[in-house]
């Protein structure tokens, strides 16, 4: 049992509290958000989603002309390729009748493999959809996770799958916990453990060994 990782979670939870992610009105909206947030800030995703004007559902995107879809999601950046990804994802979802309750009856690994076969979906996006849209216990790893693990000296591994497996070995499969832990890491990365970290007042300040921080701070 890695008490260091557990300690990290407990400290973040006690400082920031429950995060209640993902901000969306439906599983499909989470799926769309997971595509749109690739390589852009969340504020741009919100602008793009607002442009659907209440019509963000799979049937609407299925029937929409490609050029019209590109125009709607333009604020999210990379809109040409993201429109193709959304069409592909929506087509994949159709085999479950756009019904999250049907999809949730399938084995998680089957759904993960299918998602990884959809154009534009890599491990981080697939796991975000599994966890935040469908409530499967699949831990999401991102650059914030990697950075915090390095600075806090959690020896979780050097690549996506290694880090994911490490977290999932330390913590039993628990979608609510995985949901909250990843959200806490993102919140922490945006408030204290930024690219140039703000260590003063950080809730991990007393226990963090700050690997590489001096080098980061000087660049
Ligand atoms: S003490 Fe500094 S390096 Fe460590 S987690 Fe906090 S902000 Fe990041």
PDB file of C-alpha atoms and ligand atoms in Angstrom:
ATOM      1  CA  UNK A   1       0.000   0.000   0.000  1.00  0.00           C
ATOM      2  CA  UNK A   2       1.470   3.353  -1.062  1.00  0.00           C
ATOM      3  CA  UNK A   3       0.686   5.605   1.857  1.00  0.00           C
ATOM      4  CA  UNK A   4       2.227   8.551   0.036  1.00  0.00           C
ATOM      5  CA  UNK A   5      -0.396   8.486  -2.712  1.00  0.00           C
ATOM      6  CA  UNK A   6      -3.163   7.980  -0.166  1.00  0.00           C
ATOM      7  CA  UNK A   7      -1.800  10.875   1.870  1.00  0.00           C
ATOM      8  CA  UNK A   8      -1.755  13.022  -1.264  1.00  0.00           C
ATOM      9  CA  UNK A   9      -5.421  12.257  -1.903  1.00  0.00           C
ATOM     10  CA  UNK A  10      -6.434  12.907   1.691  1.00  0.00           C
ATOM     11  CA  UNK A  11      -4.645  16.250   1.819  1.00  0.00           C
ATOM     12  CA  UNK A  12      -6.152  17.449  -1.455  1.00  0.00           C
ATOM     13  CA  UNK A  13      -9.624  16.285  -0.424  1.00  0.00           C
ATOM     14  CA  UNK A  14      -9.476  17.967   2.942  1.00  0.00           C
ATOM     15  CA  UNK A  15      -8.253  21.240   1.393  1.00  0.00           C
ATOM     16  CA  UNK A  16     -10.427  21.498  -1.729  1.00  0.00           C
ATOM     17  CA  UNK A  17     -13.377  19.249  -0.790  1.00  0.00           C
ATOM     18  CA  UNK A  18     -15.556  17.165  -3.116  1.00  0.00           C
ATOM     19  CA  UNK A  19     -15.290  18.468  -6.705  1.00  0.00           C
ATOM     20  CA  UNK A  20     -18.558  17.129  -8.167  1.00  0.00           C
ATOM     21  CA  UNK A  21     -17.324  16.768 -11.747  1.00  0.00           C
ATOM     22  CA  UNK A  22     -18.017  16.739 -14.720  1.00  0.00           C
ATOM     23  CA  UNK A  23     -20.005  19.940 -15.348  1.00  0.00           C
ATOM     24  CA  UNK A  24     -22.517  18.706 -17.970  1.00  0.00           C
ATOM     25  CA  UNK A  25     -26.211  18.023 -18.430  1.00  0.00           C
ATOM     26  CA  UNK A  26     -25.958  14.537 -19.960  1.00  0.00           C
ATOM     27  CA  UNK A  27     -23.490  11.712 -20.670  1.00  0.00           C
ATOM     28  CA  UNK A  28     -23.442  12.802 -24.298  1.00  0.00           C
ATOM     29  CA  UNK A  29     -22.489  16.343 -23.332  1.00  0.00           C
ATOM     30  CA  UNK A  30     -19.561  14.878 -21.348  1.00  0.00           C
ATOM     31  CA  UNK A  31     -18.489  12.937 -24.437  1.00  0.00           C
ATOM     32  CA  UNK A  32     -18.608  16.070 -26.582  1.00  0.00           C
ATOM     33  CA  UNK A  33     -16.752  18.058 -23.923  1.00  0.00           C
ATOM     34  CA  UNK A  34     -14.042  15.390 -23.745  1.00  0.00           C
ATOM     35  CA  UNK A  35     -13.374  15.876 -27.460  1.00  0.00           C
ATOM     36  CA  UNK A  36     -13.636  19.655 -27.465  1.00  0.00           C
ATOM     37  CA  UNK A  37     -11.290  20.097 -24.514  1.00  0.00           C
ATOM     38  CA  UNK A  38      -8.388  18.522 -26.375  1.00  0.00           C
ATOM     39  CA  UNK A  39      -5.603  21.118 -26.692  1.00  0.00           C
ATOM     40  CA  UNK A  40      -7.671  24.018 -25.425  1.00  0.00           C
ATOM     41  CA  UNK A  41      -8.817  25.718 -22.237  1.00  0.00           C
ATOM     42  CA  UNK A  42     -12.159  24.754 -20.702  1.00  0.00           C
ATOM     43  CA  UNK A  43     -13.522  28.277 -21.192  1.00  0.00           C
ATOM     44  CA  UNK A  44     -13.334  27.761 -24.968  1.00  0.00           C
ATOM     45  CA  UNK A  45     -15.244  24.490 -24.613  1.00  0.00           C
ATOM     46  CA  UNK A  46     -18.001  26.274 -22.699  1.00  0.00           C
ATOM     47  CA  UNK A  47     -18.261  28.862 -25.469  1.00  0.00           C
ATOM     48  CA  UNK A  48     -18.557  26.129 -28.095  1.00  0.00           C
ATOM     49  CA  UNK A  49     -21.158  24.173 -26.104  1.00  0.00           C
ATOM     50  CA  UNK A  50     -23.255  27.311 -25.576  1.00  0.00           C
ATOM     51  CA  UNK A  51     -23.448  27.701 -29.375  1.00  0.00           C
ATOM     52  CA  UNK A  52     -25.517  24.509 -29.600  1.00  0.00           C
ATOM     53  CA  UNK A  53     -28.290  26.564 -27.975  1.00  0.00           C
ATOM     54  CA  UNK A  54     -29.806  23.636 -26.096  1.00  0.00           C
ATOM     55  CA  UNK A  55     -29.511  21.198 -29.012  1.00  0.00           C
ATOM     56  CA  UNK A  56     -26.503  19.256 -27.801  1.00  0.00           C
ATOM     57  CA  UNK A  57     -27.721  15.721 -28.388  1.00  0.00           C
ATOM     58  CA  UNK A  58     -26.501  12.887 -30.624  1.00  0.00           C
ATOM     59  CA  UNK A  59     -29.362  13.080 -33.117  1.00  0.00           C
ATOM     60  CA  UNK A  60     -28.665  16.773 -33.710  1.00  0.00           C
ATOM     61  CA  UNK A  61     -24.963  16.222 -34.376  1.00  0.00           C
ATOM     62  CA  UNK A  62     -25.679  13.126 -36.492  1.00  0.00           C
ATOM     63  CA  UNK A  63     -27.964  15.142 -38.787  1.00  0.00           C
ATOM     64  CA  UNK A  64     -25.910  18.330 -38.871  1.00  0.00           C
ATOM     65  CA  UNK A  65     -23.914  19.169 -42.003  1.00  0.00           C
ATOM     66  CA  UNK A  66     -20.199  18.925 -41.352  1.00  0.00           C
ATOM     67  CA  UNK A  67     -19.601  22.585 -42.209  1.00  0.00           C
ATOM     68  CA  UNK A  68     -22.331  23.708 -39.819  1.00  0.00           C
ATOM     69  CA  UNK A  69     -20.847  21.578 -37.043  1.00  0.00           C
ATOM     70  CA  UNK A  70     -17.406  23.092 -37.631  1.00  0.00           C
ATOM     71  CA  UNK A  71     -18.861  26.570 -37.358  1.00  0.00           C
ATOM     72  CA  UNK A  72     -20.608  25.811 -34.063  1.00  0.00           C
ATOM     73  CA  UNK A  73     -17.534  24.372 -32.396  1.00  0.00           C
ATOM     74  CA  UNK A  74     -15.115  26.946 -33.836  1.00  0.00           C
ATOM     75  CA  UNK A  75     -14.348  28.547 -30.386  1.00  0.00           C
ATOM     76  CA  UNK A  76     -12.844  25.264 -29.180  1.00  0.00           C
ATOM     77  CA  UNK A  77     -10.017  25.437 -31.749  1.00  0.00           C
ATOM     78  CA  UNK A  78      -8.902  22.650 -34.118  1.00  0.00           C
ATOM     79  CA  UNK A  79     -12.552  22.648 -35.198  1.00  0.00           C
ATOM     80  CA  UNK A  80     -11.965  20.896 -38.529  1.00  0.00           C
ATOM     81  CA  UNK A  81     -10.592  17.761 -36.933  1.00  0.00           C
ATOM     82  CA  UNK A  82     -12.808  17.946 -33.834  1.00  0.00           C
ATOM     83  CA  UNK A  83     -15.914  17.993 -36.042  1.00  0.00           C
ATOM     84  CA  UNK A  84     -14.732  14.757 -37.667  1.00  0.00           C
ATOM     85  CA  UNK A  85     -14.074  13.268 -34.230  1.00  0.00           C
ATOM     86  CA  UNK A  86     -17.553  14.223 -32.991  1.00  0.00           C
ATOM     87  CA  UNK A  87     -19.180  12.634 -36.025  1.00  0.00           C
ATOM     88  CA  UNK A  88     -17.137   9.450 -35.472  1.00  0.00           C
ATOM     89  CA  UNK A  89     -17.916   9.309 -31.756  1.00  0.00           C
ATOM     90  CA  UNK A  90     -21.618   9.879 -32.381  1.00  0.00           C
ATOM     91  CA  UNK A  91     -21.649   7.142 -35.004  1.00  0.00           C
ATOM     92  CA  UNK A  92     -20.040   4.749 -32.532  1.00  0.00           C
ATOM     93  CA  UNK A  93     -22.576   5.711 -29.830  1.00  0.00           C
ATOM     94  CA  UNK A  94     -25.472   4.913 -32.175  1.00  0.00           C
ATOM     95  CA  UNK A  95     -24.862   1.155 -31.733  1.00  0.00           C
ATOM     96  CA  UNK A  96     -26.092   1.665 -28.157  1.00  0.00           C
ATOM     97  CA  UNK A  97     -29.086   3.667 -29.331  1.00  0.00           C
ATOM     98  CA  UNK A  98     -27.518   6.731 -27.742  1.00  0.00           C
ATOM     99  CA  UNK A  99     -28.561   5.252 -24.413  1.00  0.00           C
ATOM    100  CA  UNK A 100     -26.064   5.385 -21.549  1.00  0.00           C
ATOM    101  CA  UNK A 101     -28.019   2.800 -19.543  1.00  0.00           C
ATOM    102  CA  UNK A 102     -27.596   0.220 -22.343  1.00  0.00           C
ATOM    103  CA  UNK A 103     -23.901   0.986 -22.704  1.00  0.00           C
ATOM    104  CA  UNK A 104     -23.279   0.692 -18.952  1.00  0.00           C
ATOM    105  CA  UNK A 105     -24.305  -2.973 -19.073  1.00  0.00           C
ATOM    106  CA  UNK A 106     -21.272  -3.764 -21.222  1.00  0.00           C
ATOM    107  CA  UNK A 107     -17.844  -4.663 -19.774  1.00  0.00           C
ATOM    108  CA  UNK A 108     -15.676  -1.610 -19.238  1.00  0.00           C
ATOM    109  CA  UNK A 109     -12.699  -3.019 -21.160  1.00  0.00           C
ATOM    110  CA  UNK A 110     -14.873  -3.721 -24.188  1.00  0.00           C
ATOM    111  CA  UNK A 111     -16.125  -0.137 -24.228  1.00  0.00           C
ATOM    112  CA  UNK A 112     -12.605   1.210 -23.664  1.00  0.00           C
ATOM    113  CA  UNK A 113     -11.246  -0.752 -26.605  1.00  0.00           C
ATOM    114  CA  UNK A 114     -14.095   0.428 -28.800  1.00  0.00           C
ATOM    115  CA  UNK A 115     -13.501   4.049 -27.804  1.00  0.00           C
ATOM    116  CA  UNK A 116      -9.793   3.732 -28.559  1.00  0.00           C
ATOM    117  CA  UNK A 117     -10.789   2.649 -32.057  1.00  0.00           C
ATOM    118  CA  UNK A 118     -12.771   5.853 -32.653  1.00  0.00           C
ATOM    119  CA  UNK A 119     -10.964   8.509 -34.657  1.00  0.00           C
ATOM    120  CA  UNK A 120      -9.448  11.197 -32.408  1.00  0.00           C
ATOM    121  CA  UNK A 121      -9.795   9.291 -29.147  1.00  0.00           C
ATOM    122  CA  UNK A 122      -6.666   8.416 -27.218  1.00  0.00           C
ATOM    123  CA  UNK A 123      -6.335   6.972 -23.709  1.00  0.00           C
ATOM    124  CA  UNK A 124      -7.000  10.211 -21.803  1.00  0.00           C
ATOM    125  CA  UNK A 125     -10.156  11.022 -23.755  1.00  0.00           C
ATOM    126  CA  UNK A 126     -11.359   7.416 -23.585  1.00  0.00           C
ATOM    127  CA  UNK A 127     -10.893   7.257 -19.834  1.00  0.00           C
ATOM    128  CA  UNK A 128     -12.535  10.656 -19.352  1.00  0.00           C
ATOM    129  CA  UNK A 129     -15.589   9.386 -21.226  1.00  0.00           C
ATOM    130  CA  UNK A 130     -15.644   6.078 -19.356  1.00  0.00           C
ATOM    131  CA  UNK A 131     -15.393   7.752 -15.969  1.00  0.00           C
ATOM    132  CA  UNK A 132     -17.286  10.997 -16.336  1.00  0.00           C
ATOM    133  CA  UNK A 133     -19.938  10.059 -18.902  1.00  0.00           C
ATOM    134  CA  UNK A 134     -20.622   6.444 -17.933  1.00  0.00           C
ATOM    135  CA  UNK A 135     -19.410   6.121 -14.362  1.00  0.00           C
ATOM    136  CA  UNK A 136     -16.976   3.272 -15.047  1.00  0.00           C
ATOM    137  CA  UNK A 137     -14.022   3.032 -12.608  1.00  0.00           C
ATOM    138  CA  UNK A 138     -11.307   4.014 -15.086  1.00  0.00           C
ATOM    139  CA  UNK A 139      -8.712   6.429 -13.708  1.00  0.00           C
ATOM    140  CA  UNK A 140      -7.868   9.414 -15.931  1.00  0.00           C
ATOM    141  CA  UNK A 141      -4.222  10.413 -16.268  1.00  0.00           C
ATOM    142  CA  UNK A 142      -3.199  13.762 -17.710  1.00  0.00           C
ATOM    143  CA  UNK A 143      -0.176  16.057 -17.751  1.00  0.00           C
ATOM    144  CA  UNK A 144      -1.244  17.479 -14.379  1.00  0.00           C
ATOM    145  CA  UNK A 145      -1.171  13.989 -12.866  1.00  0.00           C
ATOM    146  CA  UNK A 146       2.282  13.281 -14.254  1.00  0.00           C
ATOM    147  CA  UNK A 147       3.626  16.605 -13.025  1.00  0.00           C
ATOM    148  CA  UNK A 148       2.239  16.261  -9.513  1.00  0.00           C
ATOM    149  CA  UNK A 149       3.486  12.680  -9.179  1.00  0.00           C
ATOM    150  CA  UNK A 150       6.975  13.791 -10.146  1.00  0.00           C
ATOM    151  CA  UNK A 151       7.093  16.797  -7.829  1.00  0.00           C
ATOM    152  CA  UNK A 152       5.492  14.972  -4.907  1.00  0.00           C
ATOM    153  CA  UNK A 153       7.733  11.966  -5.555  1.00  0.00           C
ATOM    154  CA  UNK A 154       5.049   9.378  -6.134  1.00  0.00           C
ATOM    155  CA  UNK A 155       6.779   6.672  -8.157  1.00  0.00           C
ATOM    156  CA  UNK A 156       3.782   5.927 -10.329  1.00  0.00           C
ATOM    157  CA  UNK A 157       5.599   5.357 -13.612  1.00  0.00           C
ATOM    158  CA  UNK A 158       6.673   7.251 -16.690  1.00  0.00           C
ATOM    159  CA  UNK A 159       3.913   6.618 -19.200  1.00  0.00           C
ATOM    160  CA  UNK A 160       0.127   6.768 -19.347  1.00  0.00           C
ATOM    161  CA  UNK A 161      -0.673   3.110 -18.811  1.00  0.00           C
ATOM    162  CA  UNK A 162       1.863   2.651 -16.026  1.00  0.00           C
ATOM    163  CA  UNK A 163       0.517   5.613 -14.045  1.00  0.00           C
ATOM    164  CA  UNK A 164      -3.085   4.567 -14.615  1.00  0.00           C
ATOM    165  CA  UNK A 165      -2.383   1.024 -13.427  1.00  0.00           C
ATOM    166  CA  UNK A 166      -0.505   2.331 -10.394  1.00  0.00           C
ATOM    167  CA  UNK A 167      -3.418   4.479  -9.224  1.00  0.00           C
ATOM    168  CA  UNK A 168      -5.862   1.648  -9.872  1.00  0.00           C
ATOM    169  CA  UNK A 169      -3.747  -0.767  -7.828  1.00  0.00           C
ATOM    170  CA  UNK A 170      -3.495   1.575  -4.853  1.00  0.00           C
ATOM    171  CA  UNK A 171      -7.202   2.428  -4.883  1.00  0.00           C
ATOM    172  CA  UNK A 172      -9.860  -0.253  -5.385  1.00  0.00           C
ATOM    173  CA  UNK A 173     -12.139   0.302  -8.416  1.00  0.00           C
ATOM    174  CA  UNK A 174     -14.331   3.164  -7.285  1.00  0.00           C
ATOM    175  CA  UNK A 175     -15.748   5.535  -9.885  1.00  0.00           C
ATOM    176  CA  UNK A 176     -16.681   8.194  -7.325  1.00  0.00           C
ATOM    177  CA  UNK A 177     -13.186   8.207  -5.841  1.00  0.00           C
ATOM    178  CA  UNK A 178     -11.462   8.201  -9.260  1.00  0.00           C
ATOM    179  CA  UNK A 179     -13.757  10.999 -10.372  1.00  0.00           C
ATOM    180  CA  UNK A 180     -12.968  13.128  -7.360  1.00  0.00           C
ATOM    181  CA  UNK A 181      -9.236  12.375  -7.261  1.00  0.00           C
ATOM    182  CA  UNK A 182      -8.653  13.376 -10.882  1.00  0.00           C
ATOM    183  CA  UNK A 183     -10.756  16.508 -10.431  1.00  0.00           C
ATOM    184  CA  UNK A 184      -8.755  17.395  -7.304  1.00  0.00           C
ATOM    185  CA  UNK A 185      -5.491  17.024  -9.211  1.00  0.00           C
ATOM    186  CA  UNK A 186      -6.738  19.356 -11.957  1.00  0.00           C
ATOM    187  CA  UNK A 187      -7.959  21.908  -9.425  1.00  0.00           C
ATOM    188  CA  UNK A 188      -4.655  21.745  -7.585  1.00  0.00           C
ATOM    189  CA  UNK A 189      -2.679  22.102 -10.823  1.00  0.00           C
ATOM    190  CA  UNK A 190      -4.568  25.267 -11.663  1.00  0.00           C
ATOM    191  CA  UNK A 191      -4.287  26.870  -8.245  1.00  0.00           C
ATOM    192  CA  UNK A 192      -0.948  25.847  -6.730  1.00  0.00           C
ATOM    193  CA  UNK A 193       0.974  23.207  -8.662  1.00  0.00           C
ATOM    194  CA  UNK A 194       1.078  25.206 -11.879  1.00  0.00           C
ATOM    195  CA  UNK A 195       3.821  25.004 -14.466  1.00  0.00           C
ATOM    196  CA  UNK A 196       5.648  27.489 -12.262  1.00  0.00           C
ATOM    197  CA  UNK A 197       4.414  26.283  -8.882  1.00  0.00           C
ATOM    198  CA  UNK A 198       3.010  28.451  -6.124  1.00  0.00           C
ATOM    199  CA  UNK A 199       4.320  26.475  -3.154  1.00  0.00           C
ATOM    200  CA  UNK A 200       3.558  29.098  -0.508  1.00  0.00           C
ATOM    201  CA  UNK A 201       0.261  28.142   1.076  1.00  0.00           C
ATOM    202  CA  UNK A 202       0.014  24.880  -0.879  1.00  0.00           C
ATOM    203  CA  UNK A 203      -1.870  22.206   1.074  1.00  0.00           C
ATOM    204  CA  UNK A 204       0.959  19.748   0.260  1.00  0.00           C
ATOM    205  CA  UNK A 205       3.716  22.173   1.225  1.00  0.00           C
ATOM    206  CA  UNK A 206       4.853  20.322   4.360  1.00  0.00           C
ATOM    207  CA  UNK A 207       5.039  16.876   2.772  1.00  0.00           C
ATOM    208  CA  UNK A 208       6.092  17.691  -0.813  1.00  0.00           C
ATOM    209  CA  UNK A 209       9.723  17.054  -1.757  1.00  0.00           C
ATOM    210  CA  UNK A 210       9.353  19.317  -4.825  1.00  0.00           C
ATOM    211  CA  UNK A 211      11.355  17.250  -7.265  1.00  0.00           C
ATOM    212  CA  UNK A 212      12.574  19.511 -10.091  1.00  0.00           C
ATOM    213  CA  UNK A 213      10.793  22.576  -8.737  1.00  0.00           C
ATOM    214  CA  UNK A 214      13.860  24.806  -8.464  1.00  0.00           C
ATOM    215  CA  UNK A 215      14.714  24.014 -12.075  1.00  0.00           C
ATOM    216  CA  UNK A 216      11.122  24.739 -13.158  1.00  0.00           C
ATOM    217  CA  UNK A 217      10.985  27.978 -11.198  1.00  0.00           C
ATOM    218  CA  UNK A 218      14.125  29.322 -12.815  1.00  0.00           C
ATOM    219  CA  UNK A 219      12.985  28.705 -16.387  1.00  0.00           C
TER     220      UNK A 219
HETATM  221  S1  LIG B   1       4.586  22.221  -2.631  1.00  0.00           S
HETATM  222 FE1  LIG B   1       4.903  23.190  -4.662  1.00  0.00          FE
HETATM  223  S2  LIG B   1       5.627  21.524  -5.986  1.00  0.00           S
HETATM  224 FE2  LIG B   1       4.703  20.571  -4.164  1.00  0.00          FE
HETATM  225  S3  LIG B   1       2.555  20.186  -4.744  1.00  0.00           S
HETATM  226 FE3  LIG B   1       2.622  22.187  -3.731  1.00  0.00          FE
HETATM  227  S4  LIG B   1       2.825  23.660  -5.413  1.00  0.00           S
HETATM  228 FE4  LIG B   1       3.381  21.624  -6.232  1.00  0.00          FE
END
